[in-house]
Amino acid sequence: MRRTSFALITTAPVLAALVLAPVTASGTVGGGVETQRTVTLALATRPKVQRPTLERLEQDAVAKGSTLLDAVKSYATQKAASDPRVHANRPDGDIVDGFAIDPDVMIDDLPYAEVVDLAQIAKSAGITHEEAIRRYGFQGAVSRVVGRIAAAFPAEIAGSAIINNGAGVRIGFKSAVPSGAVELAGSLPVEVVLVGGKGFSERELKSVLESTTGLLGARPDTAGVRGWYDTDTGRITVQVKPRNQPTDAAGFRTAVQPPRPGNPRIAIDAVAVSDFGTRPVDGYLRGGGLLNKPDGEALCTNAFNVTHTSGDKGTVTARHCADDPYLIYWNHDTQGGHTTISRMFRAANYDIARFTTGGLTATRTFYYGWETPRYADGVETSPSRDEWVCAFGRTTGAAGCGQVTKVNISTTDDQGRPVRGLIEEVGAGLRGGDSGGVFHYGAILWGVTSYTLEVGDEPIGGGFTRADAINNGQLGTGWTVYTR
C-alpha cells in the first residue's frame, strides 16, 4: 500500500501575499474595567509527583546504552505478560484483526500511551524524551481538570493556556474566580494561575465569532472568511477574502466592517487578505485507515469510529473528503483487507462526515502510527493554548506533534459552507492525503484533520475539527465517538 506522494485534492495560492488593511470595530477592549482578582497556586505548594519507575527506567536505559522509549516498551511488555489486570478492559480483544493493541500499563502516574506520545513530542520540540516527560507529563491531568472546570462554570471560564514551558496553566474567568474552580485546580501538581475579571467568557467569544463569520461569509463579494479569538485580550480577528480583486480597496474594507459586539470588552478586527495560508490536505475498521476513491485513486485518511444509541456503527473523515457517495477503506499493509463504505451524513457547519463501516467490524481503536493501533479512551473537550497534540495521516504517517495556537476557529470552505469548531496547531506539518486523519494525545481523541498550514510550500502545522462536536450532535442525533 502506497504511503507517500499523494496529490492535493484542491489547490490554492500559498500564504497571503496581500494584506489590504485592518478594519476594527468600534467596540474596544477595556470598557467597564473591573479589577482583576488573580489566584495563584504556586508550584511550591502543589502536590509532589513521584515517578520512581520512570527514574529506574531512565537509569536502565543509560546503563544499556538504549533509549528511554525502548526501556518503557520493554517494561510495558513484561508488565502485560505478568499482570492480568492489564487485559481486564479489552472490549475488542488483545489482538484486533491481526494487530496487537498497546498494553494498558500505567508507568507511575502516566498511561503508557502518553509516555509513547511524549517521545514524539520530544522529537517535535527538539528535546529529550526525559525532558518532555518532566516538562509536559502533566498535560493529561491539566486537560482533565480544565474540562471539569469548564463543565462546572461554562458561562464564566474564559480560556486556558499552558505556561512556562509546561510548568503551569493559566485559566481565565469573566468575573471573580469561582471558589469551586480553585478547589478543582488544587489537585494539579503544576503552578495554576486563575485570572478573574476578564469581562468576557470563551462561550461569548465563540458566539460572537460564529455570528460574525456567518454574516461576512454570506456577502456576495466575499469568497471566504476565517476567524479566531484571543482569550487573553478578548479580541476577535476575522480574515476576509474578496471574491475578485477589488478595484476599490477602501470601499471593500468599509463594506466588510464587522458589527459591534454586544459586550464592550470584546473587540473585532477584520482584515482583507488574498489567501488564508491554508489548504485541504486532501479507512475489523479502525481510525487511521486509508480512504481511496472507487476508481482506486488515493484520497484521504479516516479518523476514528462512531456509535449510535441504536448500536449502529460508523466511521468519520473530513467533509471535504466526502464528495463521492462511496469510498474504499483499506487497513494498513501488514493486515490488509478493505471494504466499500457509503456516505451517510455530512455536517452542515463542520468539516466532518459519517460513513458506514461496510463489511468490516468497527472497533474502538485507531492507528497512531503505521501498524500501531491503540484503544481510544475519551474525547478532549477543553483544549488549552500551547497544549501538545499529535497527528497521523496516510501521507506523513505519524506526522509529529504540535502545540495548539488557536481554538474554535470559524471559517468557510471553497463552496462557501461554514466550517466551525476548528483547532489549529503549529509543529505537526501535514500534507495532501492526511485530511480526515486523527489528532490525539495518548488515548484521548482531539479531532479530524481539515487542512495544512503552510509558509511558502512548506507545511508548518495544521487545523482539525474538534472531536467533541460529534458528541454534541453535529453528525446526527444519538451519534458519539466510539471509545472504550
Short mmCIF file of C-alpha atoms in Angstrom, two decimals:
data_model
loop_
_atom_site.label_atom_id
_atom_site.label_comp_id
_atom_site.label_asym_id
_atom_site.label_seq_id
_atom_site.Cartn_x
_atom_site.Cartn_y
_atom_site.Cartn_z
CA MET A 1 0.00 0.00 0.00
CA ARG A 2 1.42 3.35 -1.00
CA ARG A 3 2.04 5.81 1.82
CA THR A 4 3.59 8.86 0.23
CA SER A 5 3.32 11.28 -2.69
CA PHE A 6 -0.43 11.77 -2.74
CA ALA A 7 -1.57 14.84 -4.61
CA LEU A 8 -3.63 17.59 -3.05
CA ILE A 9 -7.28 17.39 -3.93
CA THR A 10 -7.60 21.14 -4.27
CA THR A 11 -5.05 23.83 -4.92
CA ALA A 12 -4.79 27.46 -3.82
CA PRO A 13 -2.16 30.20 -3.75
CA VAL A 14 0.22 29.78 -0.86
CA LEU A 15 0.05 32.21 2.06
CA ALA A 16 -1.44 35.63 1.70
CA ALA A 17 0.64 37.98 -0.42
CA LEU A 18 -1.61 40.94 0.14
CA VAL A 19 -3.00 42.32 3.36
CA LEU A 20 -5.10 45.30 2.44
CA ALA A 21 -5.65 46.90 5.83
CA PRO A 22 -7.27 46.17 9.16
CA VAL A 23 -10.77 47.34 9.95
CA THR A 24 -11.51 47.49 13.67
CA ALA A 25 -14.99 47.54 15.13
CA SER A 26 -15.79 50.48 17.37
CA GLY A 27 -16.32 48.20 20.36
CA THR A 28 -12.99 48.16 22.20
CA VAL A 29 -11.49 46.05 24.90
CA GLY A 30 -11.40 47.89 28.19
CA GLY A 31 -14.88 49.31 28.57
CA GLY A 32 -16.22 48.94 32.11
CA VAL A 33 -12.88 47.77 33.51
CA GLU A 34 -13.08 45.54 36.56
CA THR A 35 -10.28 44.92 38.99
CA GLN A 36 -8.86 41.54 38.18
CA ARG A 37 -8.54 39.11 41.02
CA THR A 38 -5.76 36.63 40.45
CA VAL A 39 -5.40 33.47 42.48
CA THR A 40 -2.02 31.76 42.14
CA LEU A 41 -1.44 28.25 43.38
CA ALA A 42 2.36 28.37 43.50
CA LEU A 43 4.43 25.42 42.39
CA ALA A 44 5.98 25.10 45.86
CA THR A 45 2.53 24.44 47.31
CA ARG A 46 1.45 21.89 44.71
CA PRO A 47 1.24 18.14 45.31
CA LYS A 48 4.54 16.45 44.53
CA VAL A 49 4.51 13.65 41.96
CA GLN A 50 6.93 10.79 42.43
CA ARG A 51 7.95 8.75 39.39
CA PRO A 52 10.27 6.03 40.69
CA THR A 53 9.55 3.61 37.84
CA LEU A 54 10.43 6.15 35.18
CA GLU A 55 13.56 7.13 37.10
CA ARG A 56 14.63 3.48 37.21
CA LEU A 57 13.87 3.02 33.51
CA GLU A 58 15.95 6.10 32.69
CA GLN A 59 18.87 4.63 34.64
CA ASP A 60 18.44 1.24 32.95
CA ALA A 61 18.43 2.87 29.52
CA VAL A 62 21.66 4.75 30.25
CA ALA A 63 23.33 1.60 31.59
CA LYS A 64 22.34 -0.40 28.49
CA GLY A 65 23.07 2.36 26.00
CA SER A 66 19.47 2.30 24.76
CA THR A 67 16.69 4.87 24.73
CA LEU A 68 14.11 5.54 27.41
CA LEU A 69 11.37 4.66 24.91
CA ASP A 70 12.94 1.22 24.37
CA ALA A 71 13.07 0.72 28.15
CA VAL A 72 9.45 1.82 28.51
CA LYS A 73 8.27 -0.56 25.77
CA SER A 74 10.19 -3.46 27.31
CA TYR A 75 8.73 -2.70 30.76
CA ALA A 76 5.19 -2.46 29.37
CA THR A 77 5.55 -5.77 27.51
CA GLN A 78 6.79 -7.56 30.65
CA LYS A 79 4.04 -5.98 32.77
CA ALA A 80 1.37 -7.02 30.28
CA ALA A 81 2.65 -10.62 30.33
CA SER A 82 2.62 -10.88 34.15
CA ASP A 83 -0.32 -8.77 35.29
CA PRO A 84 -3.84 -9.99 34.35
CA ARG A 85 -5.28 -6.56 35.14
CA VAL A 86 -3.60 -5.22 32.01
CA HIS A 87 -6.02 -7.34 29.98
CA ALA A 88 -9.14 -6.62 32.04
CA ASN A 89 -10.62 -3.92 29.81
CA ARG A 90 -10.19 -5.14 26.23
CA PRO A 91 -13.66 -4.89 24.63
CA ASP A 92 -12.28 -5.71 21.18
CA GLY A 93 -9.61 -8.15 22.43
CA ASP A 94 -5.82 -8.02 22.75
CA ILE A 95 -5.40 -8.77 19.05
CA VAL A 96 -7.74 -6.83 16.79
CA ASP A 97 -7.79 -8.01 13.20
CA GLY A 98 -4.17 -9.11 13.31
CA PHE A 99 -2.67 -6.27 15.36
CA ALA A 100 -1.56 -6.41 18.98
CA ILE A 101 -3.04 -3.48 20.86
CA ASP A 102 -0.74 -1.40 23.06
CA PRO A 103 -0.76 -2.64 26.67
CA ASP A 104 -2.85 -0.74 29.21
CA VAL A 105 0.03 -0.16 31.59
CA MET A 106 0.44 2.73 34.00
CA ILE A 107 4.01 3.89 34.43
CA ASP A 108 3.83 5.73 37.74
CA ASP A 109 1.08 8.34 37.15
CA LEU A 110 1.24 8.22 33.33
CA PRO A 111 -0.58 5.88 30.95
CA TYR A 112 1.74 4.05 28.58
CA ALA A 113 0.07 5.77 25.61
CA GLU A 114 1.00 9.20 26.94
CA VAL A 115 4.62 8.18 27.57
CA VAL A 116 4.86 6.98 23.96
CA ASP A 117 3.39 10.23 22.63
CA LEU A 118 5.77 12.23 24.82
CA ALA A 119 8.61 10.62 22.88
CA GLN A 120 7.08 12.01 19.68
CA ILE A 121 6.60 15.40 21.36
CA ALA A 122 10.28 15.32 22.31
CA LYS A 123 11.25 14.94 18.64
CA SER A 124 8.96 17.77 17.58
CA ALA A 125 10.21 20.06 20.37
CA GLY A 126 13.88 19.19 19.88
CA ILE A 127 14.34 17.98 23.46
CA THR A 128 14.98 14.61 25.08
CA HIS A 129 12.24 12.16 25.99
CA GLU A 130 13.20 12.57 29.64
CA GLU A 131 12.84 16.35 29.42
CA ALA A 132 9.50 16.07 27.61
CA ILE A 133 8.15 13.90 30.46
CA ARG A 134 9.35 16.36 33.09
CA ARG A 135 8.06 19.36 31.17
CA TYR A 136 4.79 18.10 29.66
CA GLY A 137 3.99 14.91 31.57
CA PHE A 138 1.21 16.72 33.46
CA GLN A 139 -0.71 17.77 30.35
CA GLY A 140 -3.26 14.97 30.63
CA ALA A 141 -4.03 15.85 34.26
CA VAL A 142 -4.31 19.55 33.40
CA SER A 143 -6.64 18.82 30.50
CA ARG A 144 -8.97 16.73 32.67
CA VAL A 145 -9.15 19.39 35.40
CA VAL A 146 -9.73 22.23 32.94
CA GLY A 147 -12.52 20.14 31.42
CA ARG A 148 -14.18 19.76 34.82
CA ILE A 149 -13.88 23.49 35.49
CA ALA A 150 -15.39 24.30 32.08
CA ALA A 151 -18.28 21.91 32.75
CA ALA A 152 -18.92 23.42 36.18
CA PHE A 153 -18.62 27.09 35.11
CA PRO A 154 -19.49 27.22 31.37
CA ALA A 155 -20.64 30.85 31.42
CA GLU A 156 -17.56 32.05 33.34
CA ILE A 157 -14.47 30.27 32.02
CA ALA A 158 -12.54 32.48 29.60
CA GLY A 159 -9.98 30.11 28.14
CA SER A 160 -6.85 28.36 29.36
CA ALA A 161 -3.23 28.08 28.31
CA ILE A 162 -0.17 26.04 29.22
CA ILE A 163 2.52 28.42 30.51
CA ASN A 164 6.18 28.36 31.49
CA ASN A 165 7.10 25.54 29.08
CA GLY A 166 4.66 23.11 30.63
CA ALA A 167 5.33 24.07 34.25
CA GLY A 168 1.96 25.70 34.75
CA VAL A 169 -1.51 26.53 33.47
CA ARG A 170 -3.41 29.82 33.32
CA ILE A 171 -7.23 29.80 33.43
CA GLY A 172 -9.32 32.92 32.90
CA PHE A 173 -12.80 33.85 34.13
CA LYS A 174 -15.31 36.51 33.15
CA SER A 175 -15.99 37.64 36.69
CA ALA A 176 -14.41 36.72 40.01
CA VAL A 177 -12.56 33.42 40.23
CA PRO A 178 -15.10 30.84 41.47
CA SER A 179 -14.05 29.17 44.71
CA GLY A 180 -15.08 25.84 43.16
CA ALA A 181 -12.54 26.36 40.38
CA VAL A 182 -9.80 26.96 42.93
CA GLU A 183 -10.79 23.75 44.68
CA LEU A 184 -10.72 21.74 41.45
CA ALA A 185 -7.37 23.21 40.43
CA GLY A 186 -5.90 22.37 43.83
CA SER A 187 -5.23 18.77 42.80
CA LEU A 188 -2.83 19.72 40.00
CA PRO A 189 0.91 19.24 40.53
CA VAL A 190 1.84 22.35 38.49
CA GLU A 191 1.55 26.07 39.14
CA VAL A 192 -2.00 27.30 38.48
CA VAL A 193 -2.83 30.94 37.81
CA LEU A 194 -6.57 31.70 37.88
CA VAL A 195 -7.35 35.16 36.49
CA GLY A 196 -10.70 36.76 37.20
CA GLY A 197 -12.41 39.92 35.97
CA LYS A 198 -11.70 39.49 32.25
CA GLY A 199 -15.18 40.73 31.36
CA PHE A 200 -15.95 38.03 28.79
CA SER A 201 -16.28 34.27 28.63
CA GLU A 202 -15.00 31.90 25.97
CA ARG A 203 -18.61 30.97 25.22
CA GLU A 204 -19.32 34.63 24.37
CA LEU A 205 -16.22 34.87 22.18
CA LYS A 206 -17.24 31.74 20.28
CA SER A 207 -20.78 33.04 19.77
CA VAL A 208 -19.65 36.45 18.50
CA LEU A 209 -17.03 34.82 16.25
CA GLU A 210 -19.50 32.45 14.61
CA SER A 211 -22.16 35.11 14.06
CA THR A 212 -19.57 37.49 12.58
CA THR A 213 -18.03 34.93 10.21
CA GLY A 214 -21.52 33.83 9.19
CA LEU A 215 -22.56 37.42 8.40
CA LEU A 216 -19.41 38.33 6.47
CA GLY A 217 -19.19 34.93 4.75
CA ALA A 218 -22.70 35.35 3.31
CA ARG A 219 -21.78 38.52 1.41
CA PRO A 220 -21.80 38.06 -2.42
CA ASP A 221 -18.45 39.88 -2.75
CA THR A 222 -16.75 37.58 -0.20
CA ALA A 223 -15.02 34.36 -1.31
CA GLY A 224 -14.37 33.15 2.22
CA VAL A 225 -13.74 34.12 5.83
CA ARG A 226 -11.53 32.74 8.58
CA GLY A 227 -11.68 33.94 12.17
CA TRP A 228 -10.38 33.18 15.65
CA TYR A 229 -10.22 34.78 19.07
CA ASP A 230 -7.63 35.54 21.72
CA THR A 231 -8.80 34.69 25.24
CA ASP A 232 -6.03 36.83 26.76
CA THR A 233 -7.35 40.06 25.22
CA GLY A 234 -10.93 39.34 24.14
CA ARG A 235 -10.00 40.36 20.59
CA ILE A 236 -11.50 38.52 17.58
CA THR A 237 -9.65 38.54 14.26
CA VAL A 238 -11.56 37.83 11.04
CA GLN A 239 -9.76 37.45 7.71
CA VAL A 240 -11.96 38.23 4.69
CA LYS A 241 -11.01 37.09 1.16
CA PRO A 242 -12.61 39.08 -1.69
CA ARG A 243 -14.28 37.09 -4.45
CA ASN A 244 -12.47 39.24 -7.00
CA GLN A 245 -9.60 41.66 -6.60
CA PRO A 246 -11.50 44.81 -5.56
CA THR A 247 -10.95 47.89 -7.70
CA ASP A 248 -11.99 49.99 -4.73
CA ALA A 249 -9.97 48.59 -1.81
CA ALA A 250 -11.18 51.26 0.59
CA GLY A 251 -14.78 50.58 -0.36
CA PHE A 252 -14.36 46.86 0.21
CA ARG A 253 -12.82 47.45 3.63
CA THR A 254 -15.75 49.64 4.56
CA ALA A 255 -18.26 47.09 3.25
CA VAL A 256 -16.85 44.22 5.31
CA GLN A 257 -16.57 46.19 8.54
CA PRO A 258 -17.79 43.82 11.24
CA PRO A 259 -20.74 44.54 13.52
CA ARG A 260 -20.25 45.86 17.00
CA PRO A 261 -20.14 43.12 19.60
CA GLY A 262 -22.70 43.49 22.35
CA ASN A 263 -20.02 43.13 25.04
CA PRO A 264 -17.72 46.21 25.15
CA ARG A 265 -14.88 44.02 26.45
CA ILE A 266 -14.83 42.17 23.11
CA ALA A 267 -13.28 43.75 20.00
CA ILE A 268 -13.33 42.60 16.37
CA ASP A 269 -10.63 43.23 13.77
CA ALA A 270 -11.50 42.48 10.13
CA VAL A 271 -8.56 42.13 7.72
CA ALA A 272 -8.85 41.72 3.93
CA VAL A 273 -6.43 39.08 2.59
CA SER A 274 -5.76 37.40 -0.75
CA ASP A 275 -5.25 33.95 0.80
CA PHE A 276 -5.59 32.29 4.20
CA GLY A 277 -2.35 30.31 4.03
CA THR A 278 -4.31 27.07 4.43
CA ARG A 279 -5.31 24.31 2.02
CA PRO A 280 -7.16 21.00 2.40
CA VAL A 281 -4.84 18.04 2.92
CA ASP A 282 -6.51 16.01 0.69
CA GLY A 283 -10.02 3.90 6.33
CA TYR A 284 -12.11 -5.05 11.85
CA LEU A 285 -12.29 -0.98 10.74
CA ARG A 286 -10.34 1.45 12.85
CA GLY A 287 -9.30 5.07 12.73
CA GLY A 288 -6.23 5.99 10.73
CA GLY A 289 -7.08 3.72 7.78
CA LEU A 290 -6.69 4.73 4.15
CA LEU A 291 -9.54 6.07 2.02
CA ASN A 292 -9.50 5.76 -1.79
CA LYS A 293 -11.98 6.79 -4.44
CA PRO A 294 -13.93 3.93 -6.10
CA ASP A 295 -11.52 4.03 -9.06
CA GLY A 296 -8.58 3.43 -6.70
CA GLU A 297 -7.23 6.96 -6.60
CA ALA A 298 -5.72 7.79 -3.21
CA LEU A 299 -7.84 10.34 -1.37
CA CYS A 300 -7.82 10.79 2.40
CA THR A 301 -7.48 9.16 5.81
CA ASN A 302 -10.23 8.26 8.27
CA ALA A 303 -10.04 9.45 11.86
CA PHE A 304 -11.98 7.16 14.20
CA ASN A 305 -15.28 5.33 14.57
CA VAL A 306 -18.62 6.42 15.99
CA THR A 307 -21.52 4.61 17.59
CA HIS A 308 -25.26 5.27 17.77
CA THR A 309 -27.65 4.70 20.65
CA SER A 310 -29.27 2.02 18.47
CA GLY A 311 -25.99 0.09 18.33
CA ASP A 312 -25.18 1.02 14.73
CA LYS A 313 -21.59 2.00 13.97
CA GLY A 314 -19.95 4.35 11.51
CA THR A 315 -16.61 5.91 10.70
CA VAL A 316 -15.60 9.56 10.38
CA THR A 317 -13.47 11.54 7.95
CA ALA A 318 -13.37 15.15 6.76
CA ARG A 319 -16.43 16.57 4.98
CA HIS A 320 -14.30 17.79 2.08
CA CYS A 321 -13.23 14.15 1.51
CA ALA A 322 -16.86 13.06 1.16
CA ASP A 323 -17.91 14.34 -2.25
CA ASP A 324 -18.09 10.74 -3.52
CA PRO A 325 -21.03 8.79 -2.04
CA TYR A 326 -18.83 5.68 -1.84
CA LEU A 327 -15.20 5.26 -0.78
CA ILE A 328 -12.91 2.26 -0.35
CA TYR A 329 -11.41 1.80 3.12
CA TRP A 330 -8.05 -0.02 3.37
CA ASN A 331 -6.28 -1.20 6.51
CA HIS A 332 -2.51 -0.87 6.82
CA ASP A 333 -0.16 -3.15 4.86
CA THR A 334 0.59 -5.87 7.41
CA GLN A 335 -3.08 -6.54 7.97
CA GLY A 336 -4.55 -5.82 4.56
CA GLY A 337 -8.25 -6.05 3.86
CA HIS A 338 -10.64 -3.46 2.52
CA THR A 339 -14.32 -2.67 2.18
CA THR A 340 -16.62 -0.23 0.41
CA ILE A 341 -18.13 2.33 2.75
CA SER A 342 -21.07 4.60 1.88
CA ARG A 343 -21.64 8.19 2.92
CA MET A 344 -24.44 8.67 5.45
CA PHE A 345 -24.16 12.23 6.76
CA ARG A 346 -22.21 15.42 6.18
CA ALA A 347 -22.21 18.04 8.92
CA ALA A 348 -23.72 21.36 7.89
CA ASN A 349 -21.27 23.57 9.77
CA TYR A 350 -18.22 21.34 10.43
CA ASP A 351 -15.60 19.65 8.23
CA ILE A 352 -16.67 16.14 9.26
CA ALA A 353 -18.68 13.39 7.55
CA ARG A 354 -20.01 9.98 8.62
CA PHE A 355 -19.76 6.80 6.52
CA THR A 356 -20.92 3.24 7.13
CA THR A 357 -18.34 0.62 8.12
CA GLY A 358 -19.04 -1.56 5.08
CA GLY A 359 -18.32 -5.25 5.58
CA LEU A 360 -15.84 -4.76 8.43
CA THR A 361 -16.44 -4.65 12.17
CA ALA A 362 -15.91 -1.27 13.83
CA THR A 363 -13.51 -1.13 16.75
CA ARG A 364 -12.72 1.41 19.43
CA THR A 365 -9.13 1.62 18.19
CA PHE A 366 -7.14 3.94 15.95
CA TYR A 367 -3.73 3.90 14.33
CA TYR A 368 -1.39 6.45 15.89
CA GLY A 369 1.42 5.26 13.58
CA TRP A 370 1.95 2.74 10.82
CA GLU A 371 0.78 -0.70 12.02
CA THR A 372 0.46 0.59 15.61
CA PRO A 373 -3.10 0.85 16.98
CA ARG A 374 -4.33 1.75 20.45
CA TYR A 375 -7.71 1.97 22.14
CA ALA A 376 -9.48 5.34 22.23
CA ASP A 377 -10.41 6.18 25.81
CA GLY A 378 -12.07 9.57 25.55
CA VAL A 379 -12.59 12.86 23.74
CA GLU A 380 -10.90 16.18 24.50
CA THR A 381 -13.46 18.86 25.44
CA SER A 382 -11.47 21.81 26.82
CA PRO A 383 -8.25 22.40 24.87
CA SER A 384 -5.73 24.88 26.23
CA ARG A 385 -3.47 27.03 24.14
CA ASP A 386 0.09 25.60 23.93
CA GLU A 387 -1.09 22.07 24.75
CA TRP A 388 0.66 19.40 22.69
CA VAL A 389 -1.32 17.27 20.25
CA CYS A 390 -0.12 14.57 17.79
CA ALA A 391 -1.29 13.65 14.30
CA PHE A 392 -1.48 10.65 11.94
CA GLY A 393 -2.27 10.72 8.24
CA ARG A 394 -1.65 8.46 5.24
CA THR A 395 0.98 10.68 3.60
CA THR A 396 3.10 11.79 6.53
CA GLY A 397 2.32 8.84 8.83
CA ALA A 398 2.92 9.86 12.44
CA ALA A 399 3.22 13.47 11.35
CA GLY A 400 4.68 14.58 14.66
CA CYS A 401 3.24 16.74 17.40
CA GLY A 402 2.48 20.43 17.57
CA GLN A 403 1.30 22.99 20.08
CA VAL A 404 -2.20 24.42 19.93
CA THR A 405 -2.22 28.05 18.85
CA LYS A 406 -5.94 28.70 18.32
CA VAL A 407 -9.18 27.04 19.38
CA ASN A 408 -12.67 27.38 17.86
CA ILE A 409 -11.62 28.90 14.53
CA SER A 410 -14.59 29.67 12.29
CA THR A 411 -14.12 29.78 8.52
CA THR A 412 -15.72 28.81 5.20
CA ASP A 413 -14.73 26.17 2.64
CA ASP A 414 -14.28 26.63 -1.11
CA GLN A 415 -18.03 26.17 -1.58
CA GLY A 416 -18.89 28.87 0.93
CA ARG A 417 -20.13 26.42 3.59
CA PRO A 418 -19.41 27.28 7.25
CA VAL A 419 -16.61 25.35 8.91
CA ARG A 420 -16.65 25.79 12.69
CA GLY A 421 -15.05 24.21 15.72
CA LEU A 422 -11.52 24.14 14.28
CA ILE A 423 -8.35 23.93 16.34
CA GLU A 424 -5.02 24.98 14.85
CA GLU A 425 -1.56 23.74 15.81
CA VAL A 426 1.99 24.53 14.74
CA GLY A 427 4.64 21.81 14.70
CA ALA A 428 2.96 18.80 13.08
CA GLY A 429 3.21 19.58 9.38
CA LEU A 430 0.58 17.84 7.23
CA ARG A 431 0.41 17.10 3.51
CA GLY A 432 -2.01 16.01 0.80
CA GLY A 433 -3.84 12.83 1.77
CA ASP A 434 -3.72 13.50 5.52
CA SER A 435 -7.20 15.07 5.54
CA GLY A 436 -9.70 13.20 7.67
CA GLY A 437 -6.92 11.71 9.82
CA VAL A 438 -6.76 11.69 13.58
CA PHE A 439 -5.36 14.18 16.08
CA HIS A 440 -4.83 12.77 19.58
CA TYR A 441 -2.80 12.88 22.77
CA GLY A 442 -2.24 9.45 24.26
CA ALA A 443 -5.57 7.62 24.10
CA ILE A 444 -7.63 10.84 24.06
CA LEU A 445 -9.06 11.84 20.66
CA TRP A 446 -8.82 15.51 19.76
CA GLY A 447 -10.16 15.79 16.25
CA VAL A 448 -10.30 15.22 12.49
CA THR A 449 -7.66 16.73 10.18
CA SER A 450 -9.05 19.50 7.99
CA TYR A 451 -6.16 21.44 6.44
CA THR A 452 -2.46 22.08 6.39
CA LEU A 453 -0.98 25.39 7.48
CA GLU A 454 1.82 26.49 5.16
CA VAL A 455 4.57 29.07 4.81
CA GLY A 456 5.78 29.07 1.25
CA ASP A 457 5.36 25.50 0.09
CA GLU A 458 6.36 24.01 3.43
CA PRO A 459 3.78 22.71 5.92
CA ILE A 460 4.33 24.07 9.42
CA GLY A 461 1.18 22.81 11.14
CA GLY A 462 -2.48 22.14 10.54
CA GLY A 463 -6.09 22.58 11.52
CA PHE A 464 -8.58 19.97 12.70
CA THR A 465 -12.24 19.77 13.63
CA ARG A 466 -12.91 19.22 17.32
CA ALA A 467 -13.98 15.65 18.06
CA ASP A 468 -16.42 16.77 20.74
CA ALA A 469 -18.56 18.35 18.00
CA ILE A 470 -19.64 14.79 17.19
CA ASN A 471 -20.70 14.10 20.77
CA ASN A 472 -22.64 17.36 20.62
CA GLY A 473 -24.81 16.11 17.75
CA GLN A 474 -23.06 17.53 14.69
CA LEU A 475 -23.10 14.16 12.87
CA GLY A 476 -26.70 13.43 13.79
CA THR A 477 -28.67 12.88 16.97
CA GLY A 478 -27.54 9.92 19.06
CA TRP A 479 -24.09 9.58 17.49
CA THR A 480 -20.96 9.74 19.66
CA VAL A 481 -17.30 8.87 19.27
CA TYR A 482 -16.78 5.13 19.83
CA THR A 483 -14.47 4.85 22.86
CA ARG A 484 -13.70 2.20 25.43
#
